Tab-separated table of C-alpha atoms in Angstrom:
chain	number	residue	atom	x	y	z
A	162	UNK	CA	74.231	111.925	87.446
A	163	UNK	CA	72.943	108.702	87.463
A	164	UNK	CA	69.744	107.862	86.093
A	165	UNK	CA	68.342	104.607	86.903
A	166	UNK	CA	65.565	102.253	87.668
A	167	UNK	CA	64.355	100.094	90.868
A	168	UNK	CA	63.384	96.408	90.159
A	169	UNK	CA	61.875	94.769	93.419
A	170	UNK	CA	65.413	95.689	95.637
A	171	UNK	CA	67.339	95.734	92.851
A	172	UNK	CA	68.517	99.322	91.432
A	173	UNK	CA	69.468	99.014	87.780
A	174	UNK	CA	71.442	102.212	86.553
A	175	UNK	CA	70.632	102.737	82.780
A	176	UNK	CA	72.358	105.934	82.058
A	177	UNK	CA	75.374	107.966	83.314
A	178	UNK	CA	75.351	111.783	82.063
A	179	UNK	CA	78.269	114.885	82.552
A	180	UNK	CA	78.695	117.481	80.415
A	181	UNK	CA	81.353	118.615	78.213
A	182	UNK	CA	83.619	121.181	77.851
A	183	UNK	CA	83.255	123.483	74.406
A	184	UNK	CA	85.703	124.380	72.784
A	185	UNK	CA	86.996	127.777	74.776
A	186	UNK	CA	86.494	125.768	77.964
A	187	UNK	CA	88.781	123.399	77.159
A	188	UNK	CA	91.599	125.388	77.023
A	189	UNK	CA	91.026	127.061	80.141
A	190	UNK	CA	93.910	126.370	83.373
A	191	UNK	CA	92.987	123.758	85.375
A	192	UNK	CA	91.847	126.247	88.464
A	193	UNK	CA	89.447	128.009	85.849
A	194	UNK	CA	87.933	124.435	84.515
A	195	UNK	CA	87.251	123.365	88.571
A	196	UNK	CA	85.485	127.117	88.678
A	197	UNK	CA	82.962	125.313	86.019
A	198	UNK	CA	81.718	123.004	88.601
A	199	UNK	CA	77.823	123.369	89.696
A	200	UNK	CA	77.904	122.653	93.264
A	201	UNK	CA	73.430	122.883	93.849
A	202	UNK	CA	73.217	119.837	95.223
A	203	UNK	CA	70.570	119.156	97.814
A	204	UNK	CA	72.293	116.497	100.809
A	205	UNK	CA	70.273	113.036	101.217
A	206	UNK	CA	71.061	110.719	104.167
A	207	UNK	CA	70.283	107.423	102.885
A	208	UNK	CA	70.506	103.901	104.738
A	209	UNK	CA	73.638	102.129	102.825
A	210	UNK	CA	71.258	98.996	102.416
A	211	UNK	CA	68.761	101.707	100.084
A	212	UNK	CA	71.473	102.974	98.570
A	213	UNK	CA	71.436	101.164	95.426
A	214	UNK	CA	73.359	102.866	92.849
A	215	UNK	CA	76.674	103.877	95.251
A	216	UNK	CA	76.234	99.883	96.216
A	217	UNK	CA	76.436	98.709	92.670
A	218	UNK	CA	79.644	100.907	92.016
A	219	UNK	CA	81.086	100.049	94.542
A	220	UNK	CA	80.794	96.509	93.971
A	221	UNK	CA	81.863	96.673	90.178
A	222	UNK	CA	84.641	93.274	89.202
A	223	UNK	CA	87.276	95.375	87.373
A	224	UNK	CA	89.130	93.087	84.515
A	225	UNK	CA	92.215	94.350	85.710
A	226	UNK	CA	91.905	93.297	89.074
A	227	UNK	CA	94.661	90.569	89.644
A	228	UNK	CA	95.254	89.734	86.095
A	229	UNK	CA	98.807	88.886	87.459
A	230	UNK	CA	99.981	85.715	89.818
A	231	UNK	CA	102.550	87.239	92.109
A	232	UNK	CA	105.112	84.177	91.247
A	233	UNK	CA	104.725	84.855	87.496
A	234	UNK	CA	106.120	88.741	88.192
A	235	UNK	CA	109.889	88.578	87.790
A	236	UNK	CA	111.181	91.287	89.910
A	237	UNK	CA	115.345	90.294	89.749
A	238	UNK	CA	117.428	92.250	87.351
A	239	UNK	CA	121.085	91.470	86.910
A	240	UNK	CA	123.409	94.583	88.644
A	241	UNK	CA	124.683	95.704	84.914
A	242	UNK	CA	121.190	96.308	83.517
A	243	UNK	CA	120.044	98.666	86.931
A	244	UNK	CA	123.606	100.532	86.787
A	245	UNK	CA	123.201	101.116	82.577
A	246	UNK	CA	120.066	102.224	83.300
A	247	UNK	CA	121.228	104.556	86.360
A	248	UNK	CA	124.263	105.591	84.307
A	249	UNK	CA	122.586	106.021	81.102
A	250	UNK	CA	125.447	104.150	79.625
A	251	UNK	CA	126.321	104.781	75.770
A	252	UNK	CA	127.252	101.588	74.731
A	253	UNK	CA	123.592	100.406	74.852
């Protein structure tokens, strides 16, 4: 859920909410925890230009986003270190 506010056309998201597992939910299987899910949800077509809050998330600058220059990622090993590593050779 997002809960938000609208300044001129700018929507400003303030809060993001989800609930929690307790304690005995947590250790239920994975197909019991997706059981958990509310699915009430009421469907709202909305123009993508009045769609503020998917707009801002989708437009979100991760830091990790090309931290690396492709020339500065070294990607040649010498033949000994892949065939110790296939070989799981002792004397290393």
């Amino acid at each position: 859920a997002v809960l938000g506010q609208r300044i001129e056309k700018h929507f400003w998201p303030i809060h993001y909410a989800s609930k929690t597992m307790n304690q005995a939910e947590a250790n239920y299987a994975t197909t019991e925890k997706e059981m958990l899910a509310e699915f009430d949800f009421k469907v709202i077509d909305t123009r993508g230009a009045k769609n503020y809050a998917a707009d801002h998330l989708s437009r979100l600058e991760s830091p990790y986003e090309n931290i690396f220059d492709p020339k500065e990622i070294n990607e040649t090993f010498p033949l000994e270190s892949l065939n110790k590593v296939a070989h799981k050779d002792p004397s290393t």
